Coordinates of C-alpha atoms and ligand atoms in Angstrom, one line a residue:
M223 CA 12.5 12.4 -2.5
T224 CA 16.0 12.4 -3.9
D225 CA 17.3 9.3 -5.6
T226 CA 19.9 8.5 -2.9
A227 CA 18.2 9.8 0.3
W228 CA 15.8 6.9 0.9
P229 CA 17.3 4.3 3.2
G230 CA 14.3 2.0 3.2
E231 CA 14.6 -1.8 3.2
G232 CA 13.7 -3.6 0.0
I233 CA 13.7 -0.5 -2.3
D234 CA 15.4 -0.9 -5.7
P235 CA 15.9 2.7 -7.0
E236 CA 16.9 1.2 -10.4
R237 CA 13.6 -0.4 -11.0
A238 CA 10.4 1.7 -11.5
S239 CA 7.5 0.8 -9.2
A240 CA 3.8 1.2 -9.8
A241 CA 3.3 3.0 -6.5
R242 CA 6.0 5.6 -7.3
I243 CA 5.0 6.0 -11.0
Y244 CA 1.4 6.7 -9.8
D245 CA 2.7 9.1 -7.2
Y246 CA 4.6 11.0 -9.9
I247 CA 1.6 11.2 -12.3
L248 CA -0.5 12.5 -9.4
G249 CA 2.0 15.3 -8.8
G250 CA 3.6 13.7 -5.7
G251 CA 7.3 13.8 -4.7
H252 CA 7.9 10.3 -3.5
N253 CA 9.6 8.9 -6.6
F254 CA 13.0 8.2 -8.2
A255 CA 14.4 9.2 -11.6
V256 CA 13.6 5.7 -12.9
D257 CA 9.9 6.2 -12.0
R258 CA 9.7 9.6 -13.5
D259 CA 11.3 8.2 -16.7
M260 CA 8.8 5.4 -16.9
A261 CA 5.9 7.7 -16.1
E262 CA 6.9 10.0 -18.9
Q263 CA 7.1 7.1 -21.3
V264 CA 3.7 6.0 -20.2
L265 CA 2.3 9.5 -20.7
D266 CA 3.9 9.6 -24.2
V267 CA 2.1 6.4 -25.2
N268 CA -1.1 7.4 -23.5
P269 CA -1.4 11.1 -22.6
D270 CA -4.8 10.4 -21.0
T271 CA -3.0 8.6 -18.1
R272 CA -3.1 11.8 -16.0
R273 CA -6.9 12.0 -16.4
H274 CA -7.0 8.3 -15.7
V275 CA -5.4 8.6 -12.3
Q276 CA -7.3 11.8 -11.4
Q277 CA -10.6 10.2 -12.3
N278 CA -9.6 7.1 -10.3
R279 CA -9.0 9.2 -7.1
A280 CA -12.3 11.0 -7.6
F281 CA -14.0 7.6 -7.9
L282 CA -12.3 6.5 -4.7
R283 CA -13.8 9.5 -2.9
R284 CA -17.3 9.0 -4.2
A285 CA -17.2 5.2 -3.5
V286 CA -16.1 5.8 0.1
L287 CA -18.8 8.4 0.7
F288 CA -21.4 6.1 -0.9
M289 CA -20.4 3.2 1.3
M290 CA -20.7 5.5 4.4
Q291 CA -24.2 6.4 3.3
Q292 CA -24.9 2.7 3.4
G293 CA -23.7 2.7 7.1
I294 CA -20.2 1.4 6.6
R295 CA -17.6 2.7 9.0
Q296 CA -14.7 0.4 8.4
F297 CA -12.5 -0.1 5.3
L298 CA -9.9 -2.4 4.0
D299 CA -7.9 -0.7 1.2
L300 CA -6.0 -3.2 -1.0
G301 CA -3.0 -1.8 -2.9
S302 CA -3.5 1.6 -1.2
G303 CA -0.4 3.3 -2.7
I304 CA 1.7 6.2 -1.6
P305 CA -0.4 8.6 0.5
T306 CA -1.7 11.5 -1.5
V307 CA -4.5 14.0 -1.3
G308 CA -7.7 12.4 -0.3
N309 CA -6.7 9.1 1.3
V310 CA -9.4 6.9 2.6
H311 CA -9.0 7.7 6.3
E312 CA -9.1 11.4 5.5
I313 CA -12.3 11.1 3.5
A314 CA -14.0 8.8 6.0
Q315 CA -12.8 10.3 9.3
A316 CA -13.8 13.8 8.1
A317 CA -17.3 12.5 8.0
D318 CA -17.1 10.3 11.1
P319 CA -13.8 10.3 13.1
R320 CA -14.7 6.8 14.5
C321 CA -14.1 5.2 11.0
R322 CA -11.4 2.6 10.9
V323 CA -9.1 1.9 8.0
V324 CA -6.6 -0.7 7.2
Y325 CA -4.3 0.0 4.3
V326 CA -2.4 -2.8 2.5
D327 CA 0.5 -2.4 0.1
I328 CA 3.6 -4.3 -0.9
D329 CA 5.7 -1.3 -1.8
P330 CA 8.1 -0.3 0.9
V331 CA 7.9 3.4 0.0
A332 CA 4.1 3.4 0.1
V333 CA 4.3 1.6 3.5
A334 CA 6.9 3.9 5.0
H335 CA 5.1 7.0 4.1
S336 CA 1.8 5.6 5.2
E337 CA 3.3 4.7 8.6
M338 CA 4.6 8.2 9.1
L339 CA 1.2 9.7 8.1
L340 CA -0.8 7.4 10.4
A341 CA 1.6 7.4 13.4
D342 CA -0.9 9.4 15.5
N343 CA -4.1 7.9 14.2
P344 CA -5.4 5.2 16.5
N345 CA -8.1 4.2 14.0
A346 CA -6.0 3.7 10.8
A347 CA -2.9 1.6 10.0
I348 CA -1.0 0.1 7.2
I349 CA 0.3 -3.5 6.8
R350 CA 3.0 -4.5 4.2
A351 CA 1.6 -7.5 2.5
D352 CA 0.8 -9.1 -0.8
V353 CA -2.9 -8.7 -1.5
A354 CA -2.7 -12.0 -3.3
R355 CA -2.4 -13.6 0.2
P356 CA -5.8 -12.8 1.7
D357 CA -5.1 -15.3 4.5
L358 CA -2.2 -13.2 5.7
V359 CA -4.0 -9.9 5.2
L360 CA -7.1 -11.0 7.0
R361 CA -5.2 -12.7 9.9
S362 CA -2.9 -9.8 10.5
P363 CA -3.1 -8.6 14.1
V364 CA -3.5 -5.1 12.7
T365 CA -6.5 -6.1 10.6
R366 CA -8.0 -8.0 13.5
R367 CA -7.5 -5.1 15.9
L368 CA -9.1 -2.5 13.7
L369 CA -11.7 -4.3 11.7
D370 CA -14.7 -6.2 13.0
F371 CA -15.6 -8.9 10.5
A372 CA -19.0 -9.5 12.1
R373 CA -20.0 -6.1 10.7
P374 CA -20.0 -4.8 7.1
V375 CA -16.7 -3.7 5.7
G376 CA -15.9 -1.5 2.7
L377 CA -13.4 -3.5 0.6
L378 CA -11.5 -1.1 -1.7
A379 CA -9.7 -2.6 -4.7
L380 CA -8.9 0.3 -6.9
T381 CA -6.3 -0.1 -9.6
I382 CA -5.0 -3.3 -8.0
G383 CA -6.7 -6.2 -9.8
H384 CA -4.7 -5.6 -12.9
Y385 CA -1.5 -6.2 -11.0
L386 CA -2.6 -9.8 -10.4
A387 CA -1.5 -12.2 -13.1
P388 CA -4.0 -14.8 -14.5
A389 CA -1.8 -17.5 -13.0
Q390 CA -2.4 -16.1 -9.6
Q391 CA -6.1 -16.7 -10.0
P392 CA -7.2 -13.2 -9.2
F393 CA -10.9 -14.0 -9.1
G394 CA -10.2 -16.7 -6.5
I395 CA -8.3 -14.1 -4.4
F396 CA -11.2 -11.7 -4.5
A397 CA -13.6 -14.6 -3.5
A398 CA -11.4 -15.4 -0.5
Y399 CA -11.8 -11.8 0.8
R400 CA -15.5 -11.8 0.0
D401 CA -16.1 -15.0 1.9
Q402 CA -14.8 -13.4 5.1
L403 CA -17.1 -10.3 4.8
A404 CA -20.4 -9.9 6.6
P405 CA -23.6 -9.4 4.6
G406 CA -24.0 -5.7 3.7
S407 CA -20.3 -5.3 3.0
H408 CA -19.4 -3.5 -0.2
L409 CA -16.7 -3.9 -2.8
A410 CA -15.3 -1.1 -5.0
V411 CA -13.1 -2.0 -8.0
S412 CA -11.4 0.0 -10.7
H413 CA -9.4 -1.8 -13.3
V414 CA -7.4 -1.0 -16.4
T415 CA -8.9 -2.2 -19.6
N416 CA -7.7 -2.6 -23.2
E417 CA -11.2 -1.9 -24.5
L418 CA -11.3 1.9 -24.2
T419 CA -7.9 3.1 -25.5
G420 CA -7.1 1.1 -28.6
N421 CA -4.0 -0.9 -27.9
R422 CA -2.4 1.7 -25.6
A423 CA -3.1 -0.2 -22.4
D424 CA -1.4 -3.3 -23.9
I425 CA 1.6 -1.2 -25.0
V426 CA 2.0 0.3 -21.5
A427 CA 1.7 -3.2 -20.0
E428 CA 4.5 -4.5 -22.3
M429 CA 6.7 -1.5 -21.4
M430 CA 6.3 -2.2 -17.7
R431 CA 7.0 -5.9 -18.2
K432 CA 10.2 -5.2 -20.2
A433 CA 11.4 -2.7 -17.6
K434 CA 10.8 -5.4 -14.9
S435 CA 8.4 -3.0 -13.1
N436 CA 5.1 -4.2 -11.8
S437 CA 3.4 -6.3 -14.5
V438 CA 0.0 -5.0 -15.6
F439 CA -2.8 -7.2 -17.0
P440 CA -5.5 -5.1 -18.7
R441 CA -8.9 -7.0 -18.8
N442 CA -12.1 -6.7 -20.7
R443 CA -15.4 -5.8 -19.3
D444 CA -16.6 -9.4 -18.8
E445 CA -13.4 -10.2 -17.0
V446 CA -13.7 -7.2 -14.7
L447 CA -17.2 -8.2 -13.9
R448 CA -15.9 -11.5 -12.5
F449 CA -14.3 -9.6 -9.6
F450 CA -17.8 -8.9 -8.4
D451 CA -18.9 -12.6 -8.3
G452 CA -21.1 -13.1 -5.2
Y453 CA -22.0 -9.4 -4.9
Q454 CA -24.8 -7.3 -6.5
L455 CA -23.6 -4.3 -8.4
V456 CA -25.3 -1.0 -7.3
E457 CA -26.4 1.5 -9.9
P458 CA -25.1 2.5 -12.4
G459 CA -23.3 -0.9 -12.6
L460 CA -19.9 -1.3 -14.2
V461 CA -19.0 2.0 -16.0
T462 CA -15.9 4.0 -16.5
T463 CA -14.5 5.9 -13.5
S464 CA -15.9 9.3 -14.3
R465 CA -19.4 7.9 -15.0
W466 CA -19.8 6.2 -11.6
R467 CA -22.3 8.5 -9.8
P468 CA -20.7 11.7 -11.1
E469 CA -21.1 14.9 -9.2
L470 CA -20.8 16.9 -12.4
P471 CA -23.4 17.1 -15.2
E472 CA -22.8 14.8 -18.1
E473 CA -21.7 17.6 -20.5
R474 CA -18.8 18.5 -18.2
L475 CA -17.5 14.9 -17.7
G476 CA -15.3 14.7 -20.8
D477 CA -14.5 11.6 -22.8
A478 CA -15.4 8.4 -20.9
G479 CA -12.9 6.4 -23.1
A480 CA -10.1 8.6 -21.7
D481 CA -10.8 7.2 -18.2
G482 CA -9.0 4.0 -19.2
Q483 CA -10.6 2.1 -16.4
Y484 CA -13.8 0.3 -15.5
A485 CA -15.2 1.0 -12.1
G486 CA -18.1 -0.2 -10.0
V487 CA -19.4 -0.8 -6.5
A488 CA -21.3 -3.8 -5.3
R489 CA -23.0 -5.1 -2.1
K490 CA -22.7 -8.5 -0.6
P491 CA -26.2 -9.8 0.0
Ligands
SAM183 C1 -1.6 2.5 -8.9 S1 -1.5 2.3 -7.2 C2 -3.1 2.5 -6.6 C3 -3.3 3.2 -5.3 C4 -4.7 3.4 -4.9 N1 -5.4 2.1 -4.7 C5 -5.6 4.2 -5.8 O1 -6.4 3.6 -6.6 O2 -5.4 5.4 -5.9 C6 -1.3 0.5 -7.0 C7 -0.7 0.1 -5.7 O3 -0.9 -1.4 -5.7 C8 0.3 -1.8 -5.0 N2 0.4 -3.3 -5.4 C9 0.6 -3.8 -6.6 N3 0.6 -5.2 -6.5 C10 0.4 -5.5 -5.1 C11 0.3 -6.7 -4.4 N4 0.4 -7.9 -5.0 N5 0.1 -6.6 -3.1 C12 0.0 -5.4 -2.4 N6 0.1 -4.2 -3.1 C13 0.3 -4.2 -4.4 C14 1.4 -1.0 -5.6 O4 2.5 -1.0 -4.7 C15 0.8 0.4 -5.6 O5 1.0 1.1 -4.5

């Protein structure tokens, strides 16, 4: 995407966005110079960030497939991002084309590209919304059309909790989603932490704040566990992304600390 070619409403090409920074680090082309500059600064501070996003996407795939093994066929993906390789509907519908997916993102570039990708897919759609407004997300006609809340839902909250400020009461937001889910629903979370990478997560958070990009709020393990209140964590519990039910043997997984994020999946009893 060139810096001037995007006519989308609500896009500020002078201000880096989390969605486009993430897209750049994953090797995508839907980003502006300001995003690439910020991404390079982030990579300078923490060169492990590329591994961090790749491990996160790999965790997403394993979490979706695990939920499908538990019988789940419908997903609500909070802060879904700019479409990239291995989006939730691609993973799920490859295994069962009847799977239904609702994506939610606030970023207009993420929403516009998702709309294009999903135009011919009757079982998947995106809504532009603030995930901090569960009432609006859950009441959206798109959500209501595609998801049946009488049956278990896979709630995906990967690399989204740390964009919610303490003042927004993020645990209350997650509880509001949980309360609308049927028993047997599952929640997957990945979340940036300042416990694995020295103070680098805090330095990146400060850079993003100064640049008036999305604010990031790294959390410690006990805080991340609170997102799972009211659920039961499945094995192996809350670990780093690469350690959650890995497909590779331990000796080929690399440094867990370099994952930069905690990750887990839990079931609503
Ligand atoms: C780093 S990307 C993660 C994409 C995907 N969930 C993943 O893990 O690969 C975070 C996404 O969250 C979105 N986001 C941040 N705050 C949000 C909010 N309050 N409401 C909706 N989306 C939000 C950003 O626009 C971005 O697309």
